[in-house]
PDB file of C-alpha atoms and ligand atoms in Angstrom:
ATOM      1  CA  MET A 184      20.939   2.051   1.518  1.00  0.00           C
ATOM      2  CA  LEU A 185      22.742   4.328   3.922  1.00  0.00           C
ATOM      3  CA  GLY A 186      25.043   7.312   3.666  1.00  0.00           C
ATOM      4  CA  GLY A 187      25.359  10.729   5.247  1.00  0.00           C
ATOM      5  CA  PRO A 188      23.053  13.620   4.427  1.00  0.00           C
ATOM      6  CA  GLY A 189      23.670  14.606   0.789  1.00  0.00           C
ATOM      7  CA  SER A 190      25.646  11.451  -0.047  1.00  0.00           C
ATOM      8  CA  GLY A 191      23.327  10.771  -3.016  1.00  0.00           C
ATOM      9  CA  LYS A 192      20.933   8.070  -1.803  1.00  0.00           C
ATOM     10  CA  GLY A 193      17.882   9.609  -3.475  1.00  0.00           C
ATOM     11  CA  THR A 194      19.677  10.255  -6.774  1.00  0.00           C
ATOM     12  CA  LEU A 195      21.038   6.713  -6.963  1.00  0.00           C
ATOM     13  CA  CYS A 196      17.639   5.218  -6.145  1.00  0.00           C
ATOM     14  CA  SER A 197      15.884   7.256  -8.874  1.00  0.00           C
ATOM     15  CA  ASP A 198      18.451   6.036 -11.419  1.00  0.00           C
ATOM     16  CA  LEU A 199      17.923   2.415 -10.373  1.00  0.00           C
ATOM     17  CA  VAL A 200      14.141   2.774 -10.515  1.00  0.00           C
ATOM     18  CA  ARG A 201      14.291   4.434 -13.954  1.00  0.00           C
ATOM     19  CA  ASP A 202      16.608   1.875 -15.542  1.00  0.00           C
ATOM     20  CA  HIS A 203      15.986  -1.338 -13.636  1.00  0.00           C
ATOM     21  CA  GLY A 204      12.462  -1.367 -12.239  1.00  0.00           C
ATOM     22  CA  PHE A 205      13.219  -1.405  -8.531  1.00  0.00           C
ATOM     23  CA  VAL A 206      10.780   0.204  -6.127  1.00  0.00           C
ATOM     24  CA  HIS A 207      12.237   3.074  -4.106  1.00  0.00           C
ATOM     25  CA  LEU A 208      11.140   3.644  -0.523  1.00  0.00           C
ATOM     26  CA  SER A 209      12.744   6.661   1.131  1.00  0.00           C
ATOM     27  CA  ALA A 210      12.177   6.582   4.887  1.00  0.00           C
ATOM     28  CA  GLY A 211      12.737  10.355   5.034  1.00  0.00           C
ATOM     29  CA  GLU A 212      10.183  10.994   2.287  1.00  0.00           C
ATOM     30  CA  LEU A 213       7.616   8.698   3.915  1.00  0.00           C
ATOM     31  CA  LEU A 214       8.086  10.600   7.183  1.00  0.00           C
ATOM     32  CA  ARG A 215       7.723  13.980   5.460  1.00  0.00           C
ATOM     33  CA  ALA A 216       4.556  12.796   3.685  1.00  0.00           C
ATOM     34  CA  GLU A 217       3.110  11.467   6.955  1.00  0.00           C
ATOM     35  CA  ARG A 218       3.904  14.785   8.662  1.00  0.00           C
ATOM     36  CA  ASP A 219       2.292  16.781   5.841  1.00  0.00           C
ATOM     37  CA  SER A 220      -0.847  14.603   5.795  1.00  0.00           C
ATOM     38  CA  GLY A 221      -2.083  16.117   9.067  1.00  0.00           C
ATOM     39  CA  SER A 222      -1.422  12.879  10.971  1.00  0.00           C
ATOM     40  CA  PRO A 223      -1.493  12.994  14.803  1.00  0.00           C
ATOM     41  CA  GLN A 224       2.182  11.928  14.624  1.00  0.00           C
ATOM     42  CA  GLY A 225       3.005  14.963  12.478  1.00  0.00           C
ATOM     43  CA  ASP A 226       4.258  17.229  15.268  1.00  0.00           C
ATOM     44  CA  LEU A 227       6.548  14.565  16.712  1.00  0.00           C
ATOM     45  CA  ILE A 228       7.941  13.778  13.251  1.00  0.00           C
ATOM     46  CA  ASN A 229       8.539  17.445  12.456  1.00  0.00           C
ATOM     47  CA  SER A 230      10.216  18.307  15.743  1.00  0.00           C
ATOM     48  CA  THR A 231      12.460  15.247  15.441  1.00  0.00           C
ATOM     49  CA  ILE A 232      13.464  16.156  11.873  1.00  0.00           C
ATOM     50  CA  LEU A 233      14.198  19.742  12.933  1.00  0.00           C
ATOM     51  CA  SER A 234      16.428  18.534  15.747  1.00  0.00           C
ATOM     52  CA  GLY A 235      18.331  16.294  13.311  1.00  0.00           C
ATOM     53  CA  LYS A 236      17.401  13.256  15.419  1.00  0.00           C
ATOM     54  CA  ILE A 237      15.776   9.977  14.461  1.00  0.00           C
ATOM     55  CA  VAL A 238      12.049   9.325  14.685  1.00  0.00           C
ATOM     56  CA  PRO A 239      10.935   6.410  16.950  1.00  0.00           C
ATOM     57  CA  VAL A 240      11.093   3.241  14.899  1.00  0.00           C
ATOM     58  CA  ASP A 241       7.487   2.139  15.318  1.00  0.00           C
ATOM     59  CA  ILE A 242       6.424   5.111  13.208  1.00  0.00           C
ATOM     60  CA  THR A 243       9.010   4.638  10.454  1.00  0.00           C
ATOM     61  CA  ALA A 244       8.870   0.841  10.209  1.00  0.00           C
ATOM     62  CA  ASN A 245       5.068   0.875  10.010  1.00  0.00           C
ATOM     63  CA  LEU A 246       5.160   3.515   7.260  1.00  0.00           C
ATOM     64  CA  LEU A 247       7.563   1.276   5.322  1.00  0.00           C
ATOM     65  CA  LEU A 248       5.399  -1.794   5.944  1.00  0.00           C
ATOM     66  CA  THR A 249       2.239  -0.042   4.790  1.00  0.00           C
ATOM     67  CA  ALA A 250       3.971   1.360   1.704  1.00  0.00           C
ATOM     68  CA  MET A 251       5.224  -2.116   0.762  1.00  0.00           C
ATOM     69  CA  LYS A 252       1.802  -3.674   1.238  1.00  0.00           C
ATOM     70  CA  ASN A 253       0.146  -0.948  -0.829  1.00  0.00           C
ATOM     71  CA  LEU A 254       2.663  -1.452  -3.625  1.00  0.00           C
ATOM     72  CA  GLY A 255       1.958  -5.189  -3.779  1.00  0.00           C
ATOM     73  CA  TRP A 256       5.119  -6.335  -2.125  1.00  0.00           C
ATOM     74  CA  THR A 257       5.319  -9.990  -3.066  1.00  0.00           C
ATOM     75  CA  GLN A 258       6.464  -9.263  -6.628  1.00  0.00           C
ATOM     76  CA  LYS A 259       8.804  -6.441  -5.813  1.00  0.00           C
ATOM     77  CA  THR A 260      12.411  -5.748  -4.909  1.00  0.00           C
ATOM     78  CA  PHE A 261      12.578  -2.647  -2.766  1.00  0.00           C
ATOM     79  CA  LEU A 262      15.406  -0.182  -2.298  1.00  0.00           C
ATOM     80  CA  ILE A 263      15.024   1.034   1.254  1.00  0.00           C
ATOM     81  CA  ASP A 264      16.733   4.409   1.452  1.00  0.00           C
ATOM     82  CA  GLY A 265      17.889   6.002   4.717  1.00  0.00           C
ATOM     83  CA  PHE A 266      16.852   3.222   7.083  1.00  0.00           C
ATOM     84  CA  PRO A 267      17.759   1.634   9.539  1.00  0.00           C
ATOM     85  CA  ARG A 268      19.835   4.559  10.815  1.00  0.00           C
ATOM     86  CA  ASN A 269      20.345   3.746  14.513  1.00  0.00           C
ATOM     87  CA  TYR A 270      20.175   0.726  16.851  1.00  0.00           C
ATOM     88  CA  ASP A 271      16.542   1.478  17.735  1.00  0.00           C
ATOM     89  CA  ASN A 272      15.752   1.345  13.990  1.00  0.00           C
ATOM     90  CA  CYS A 273      17.555  -2.017  13.695  1.00  0.00           C
ATOM     91  CA  GLU A 274      15.532  -3.518  16.535  1.00  0.00           C
ATOM     92  CA  GLY A 275      12.269  -2.287  14.997  1.00  0.00           C
ATOM     93  CA  PHE A 276      13.331  -3.399  11.536  1.00  0.00           C
ATOM     94  CA  GLU A 277      13.691  -6.959  12.811  1.00  0.00           C
ATOM     95  CA  ARG A 278      10.531  -6.862  14.924  1.00  0.00           C
ATOM     96  CA  ILE A 279       8.159  -5.137  12.474  1.00  0.00           C
ATOM     97  CA  LEU A 280       9.585  -5.859   9.009  1.00  0.00           C
ATOM     98  CA  GLY A 281      11.675  -8.955   9.798  1.00  0.00           C
ATOM     99  CA  PRO A 282       8.798 -11.434   9.426  1.00  0.00           C
ATOM    100  CA  PHE A 283       8.168 -10.230   5.855  1.00  0.00           C
ATOM    101  CA  VAL A 284      11.384  -8.768   4.466  1.00  0.00           C
ATOM    102  CA  ASN A 285      14.748 -10.261   3.572  1.00  0.00           C
ATOM    103  CA  MET A 286      17.565  -7.709   3.507  1.00  0.00           C
ATOM    104  CA  PRO A 287      20.474  -9.342   1.675  1.00  0.00           C
ATOM    105  CA  PHE A 288      22.887  -6.418   1.934  1.00  0.00           C
ATOM    106  CA  MET A 289      23.407  -2.770   2.609  1.00  0.00           C
ATOM    107  CA  ILE A 290      24.789  -0.271   0.127  1.00  0.00           C
ATOM    108  CA  PHE A 291      26.816   2.355   1.986  1.00  0.00           C
ATOM    109  CA  LEU A 292      27.555   5.580   0.125  1.00  0.00           C
ATOM    110  CA  GLU A 293      30.877   6.827   1.480  1.00  0.00           C
ATOM    111  CA  CYS A 294      31.331  10.524   0.960  1.00  0.00           C
ATOM    112  CA  THR A 295      33.442  13.366   2.329  1.00  0.00           C
ATOM    113  CA  LYS A 296      31.730  15.993   4.422  1.00  0.00           C
ATOM    114  CA  GLU A 297      32.851  18.640   1.928  1.00  0.00           C
ATOM    115  CA  THR A 298      31.024  16.912  -0.948  1.00  0.00           C
ATOM    116  CA  MET A 299      27.893  16.370   1.134  1.00  0.00           C
ATOM    117  CA  ILE A 300      27.724  20.029   2.198  1.00  0.00           C
ATOM    118  CA  LYS A 301      28.200  21.170  -1.419  1.00  0.00           C
ATOM    119  CA  ARG A 302      25.383  18.928  -2.648  1.00  0.00           C
ATOM    120  CA  ILE A 303      22.965  19.986   0.052  1.00  0.00           C
ATOM    121  CA  SER A 304      23.656  23.688  -0.565  1.00  0.00           C
ATOM    122  CA  LYS A 305      22.994  23.099  -4.258  1.00  0.00           C
ATOM    123  CA  ARG A 306      19.760  21.218  -3.490  1.00  0.00           C
ATOM    124  CA  ALA A 307      18.655  23.984  -1.116  1.00  0.00           C
ATOM    125  CA  SER A 308      19.330  26.707  -3.697  1.00  0.00           C
ATOM    126  CA  GLU A 309      17.661  24.913  -6.615  1.00  0.00           C
ATOM    127  CA  SER A 310      14.688  23.287  -4.956  1.00  0.00           C
ATOM    128  CA  THR A 311      11.218  24.747  -5.323  1.00  0.00           C
ATOM    129  CA  THR A 312      10.028  22.796  -2.286  1.00  0.00           C
ATOM    130  CA  LEU A 313      12.752  23.549   0.224  1.00  0.00           C
ATOM    131  CA  ARG A 314      13.199  20.935   2.975  1.00  0.00           C
ATOM    132  CA  ASN A 315      12.986  22.582   6.368  1.00  0.00           C
ATOM    133  CA  ASP A 316      16.061  20.630   7.514  1.00  0.00           C
ATOM    134  CA  ASP A 317      18.360  21.650   4.625  1.00  0.00           C
ATOM    135  CA  ASN A 318      19.882  24.612   6.466  1.00  0.00           C
ATOM    136  CA  ASP A 319      23.217  25.026   8.262  1.00  0.00           C
ATOM    137  CA  GLN A 320      21.766  24.800  11.757  1.00  0.00           C
ATOM    138  CA  VAL A 321      19.955  21.480  11.275  1.00  0.00           C
ATOM    139  CA  LEU A 322      22.645  20.101   8.986  1.00  0.00           C
ATOM    140  CA  ILE A 323      25.235  20.209  11.783  1.00  0.00           C
ATOM    141  CA  LYS A 324      22.898  18.106  13.931  1.00  0.00           C
ATOM    142  CA  ARG A 325      22.201  15.661  11.075  1.00  0.00           C
ATOM    143  CA  PHE A 326      25.951  15.117  10.662  1.00  0.00           C
ATOM    144  CA  ASP A 327      26.340  14.567  14.424  1.00  0.00           C
ATOM    145  CA  THR A 328      23.521  12.006  14.419  1.00  0.00           C
ATOM    146  CA  PHE A 329      25.003  10.290  11.378  1.00  0.00           C
ATOM    147  CA  HIS A 330      28.374   9.846  13.109  1.00  0.00           C
ATOM    148  CA  ALA A 331      27.048   8.951  16.546  1.00  0.00           C
ATOM    149  CA  GLU A 332      24.100   6.722  15.582  1.00  0.00           C
ATOM    150  CA  THR A 333      24.284   5.615  11.949  1.00  0.00           C
ATOM    151  CA  MET A 334      27.975   4.671  11.734  1.00  0.00           C
ATOM    152  CA  PRO A 335      27.482   2.010  14.448  1.00  0.00           C
ATOM    153  CA  VAL A 336      24.714   0.501  12.272  1.00  0.00           C
ATOM    154  CA  ILE A 337      27.170   0.215   9.369  1.00  0.00           C
ATOM    155  CA  GLU A 338      29.614  -1.503  11.736  1.00  0.00           C
ATOM    156  CA  LYS A 339      26.899  -3.919  12.904  1.00  0.00           C
ATOM    157  CA  TYR A 340      26.090  -4.977   9.315  1.00  0.00           C
ATOM    158  CA  GLU A 341      29.797  -5.015   8.481  1.00  0.00           C
ATOM    159  CA  LYS A 342      30.267  -7.719  11.128  1.00  0.00           C
ATOM    160  CA  GLU A 343      27.530  -9.715   9.378  1.00  0.00           C
ATOM    161  CA  GLY A 344      29.403  -9.297   6.070  1.00  0.00           C
ATOM    162  CA  LYS A 345      26.518  -7.396   4.514  1.00  0.00           C
ATOM    163  CA  VAL A 346      27.990  -3.976   3.646  1.00  0.00           C
ATOM    164  CA  GLN A 347      28.883  -2.904   0.101  1.00  0.00           C
ATOM    165  CA  TYR A 348      31.069   0.217   0.316  1.00  0.00           C
ATOM    166  CA  ILE A 349      30.656   2.652  -2.570  1.00  0.00           C
ATOM    167  CA  ASP A 350      32.817   5.711  -3.260  1.00  0.00           C
ATOM    168  CA  ALA A 351      30.049   8.297  -3.513  1.00  0.00           C
ATOM    169  CA  ASN A 352      32.289  11.313  -4.170  1.00  0.00           C
ATOM    170  CA  ARG A 353      32.103  10.555  -7.885  1.00  0.00           C
ATOM    171  CA  SER A 354      29.475  11.689 -10.400  1.00  0.00           C
ATOM    172  CA  ALA A 355      25.986  10.191 -10.202  1.00  0.00           C
ATOM    173  CA  PRO A 356      26.397   8.056 -13.387  1.00  0.00           C
ATOM    174  CA  GLU A 357      29.664   6.595 -12.068  1.00  0.00           C
ATOM    175  CA  VAL A 358      28.151   5.756  -8.688  1.00  0.00           C
ATOM    176  CA  THR A 359      25.091   4.232 -10.352  1.00  0.00           C
ATOM    177  CA  GLN A 360      27.234   2.087 -12.670  1.00  0.00           C
ATOM    178  CA  THR A 361      29.231   0.705  -9.731  1.00  0.00           C
ATOM    179  CA  VAL A 362      26.052  -0.216  -7.882  1.00  0.00           C
ATOM    180  CA  VAL A 363      24.483  -1.726 -11.022  1.00  0.00           C
ATOM    181  CA  ASN A 364      27.532  -3.993 -11.351  1.00  0.00           C
ATOM    182  CA  ILE A 365      27.130  -5.161  -7.751  1.00  0.00           C
ATOM    183  CA  LEU A 366      23.407  -5.780  -8.243  1.00  0.00           C
ATOM    184  CA  LYS A 367      24.218  -7.779 -11.382  1.00  0.00           C
ATOM    185  CA  GLU A 368      26.717  -9.901  -9.464  1.00  0.00           C
ATOM    186  CA  HIS A 369      23.997 -10.651  -6.923  1.00  0.00           C
ATOM    187  CA  LYS A 370      21.483 -11.425  -9.703  1.00  0.00           C
ATOM    188  CA  TYR A 371      19.121  -8.585  -8.774  1.00  0.00           C
ATOM    189  CA  ILE A 372      19.658  -7.274 -12.306  1.00  0.00           C
ATOM    190  CA  GLN A 373      19.919  -9.552 -15.377  1.00  0.00           C
TER     191      GLN A 373
HETATM  192  N1  LIG B 437      14.481  10.255   9.448  1.00  0.00           N
HETATM  193  C1  LIG B 437      14.236   9.432  10.525  1.00  0.00           C
HETATM  194  N2  LIG B 437      14.233   8.080  10.340  1.00  0.00           N
HETATM  195  C2  LIG B 437      14.480   7.508   9.124  1.00  0.00           C
HETATM  196  C3  LIG B 437      14.728   8.346   8.025  1.00  0.00           C
HETATM  197  C4  LIG B 437      14.733   9.729   8.217  1.00  0.00           C
HETATM  198  O1  LIG B 437      14.022   9.903  11.641  1.00  0.00           O
HETATM  199  O2  LIG B 437      14.459   6.279   9.033  1.00  0.00           O
HETATM  200  C5  LIG B 437      14.444  11.717   9.675  1.00  0.00           C
HETATM  201  C6  LIG B 437      15.736  12.239  10.300  1.00  0.00           C
HETATM  202  O3  LIG B 437      15.406  13.301  11.149  1.00  0.00           O
HETATM  203  C7  LIG B 437      16.530  12.718   9.074  1.00  0.00           C
HETATM  204  C8  LIG B 437      15.405  13.265   8.186  1.00  0.00           C
HETATM  205  O4  LIG B 437      14.296  12.395   8.428  1.00  0.00           O
HETATM  206  O5  LIG B 437      17.486  13.696   9.410  1.00  0.00           O
HETATM  207  C9  LIG B 437      15.717  13.316   6.704  1.00  0.00           C
HETATM  208  O6  LIG B 437      16.062  12.026   6.256  1.00  0.00           O
HETATM  209  P1  LIG B 437      16.483  11.780   4.715  1.00  0.00           P
HETATM  210  O7  LIG B 437      16.923  10.355   4.593  1.00  0.00           O
HETATM  211  O8  LIG B 437      15.411  12.261   3.832  1.00  0.00           O
HETATM  212  O9  LIG B 437      17.689  12.775   4.507  1.00  0.00           O
HETATM  213  P2  LIG B 437      19.266  12.717   4.659  1.00  0.00           P
HETATM  214  O10 LIG B 437      19.599  13.395   5.950  1.00  0.00           O
HETATM  215  O11 LIG B 437      19.738  11.305   4.663  1.00  0.00           O
HETATM  216  O12 LIG B 437      19.715  13.477   3.471  1.00  0.00           O
HETATM  217 MG1  LIG B 438      17.076  11.398   0.757  1.00  0.00          MG
END
């Protein structure tokens, strides 16, 4: 699942987990947890996040792989949120996860910049555990990275006929219902 910062990836995934038993893996959350665990990779992860850039794929793909293994991956359908978000990520996805994982399609949450900024400001003002990248300075860089590096990934999967475009400017229940219908069509939900 991809979409710009604040497009609603996390919210949609929680709804799908709650109602339909998927397993949610947020690449951003795995990176933040790895950083906060005191890992030797923590400084690199944190400085990359603060510059709005994308962490080298070996780190992210191995965190995803380990999380899947620990969750008992053979019986599960995973929602991978926020990954792969540049060409380097795509290469590593194929190399590290490709032998084990089948990605049938990508859900792309299309959202105006105005909506995304509103949602992130709300999250920043309400959250008790403020993300250190949810501020104006880093947000500008996250938007730049999204346009320069993530949009080409959408185009790559588009050429493979794998992208499901979702209008993510609507309310969370409406977005969730649209995605549920698509997952039903593809028999991921009964
Ligand atoms: N990030 C990364 N690789 C990933 C996912 C996230 O490097 O595969 C970093 C990146 O710096 C990004 C930050 O983690 O800006 C937060 O990602 P998340 O998906 O949590 O937030 P979003 O910007 O999509 O709201
Ligand atoms: Mg998120």
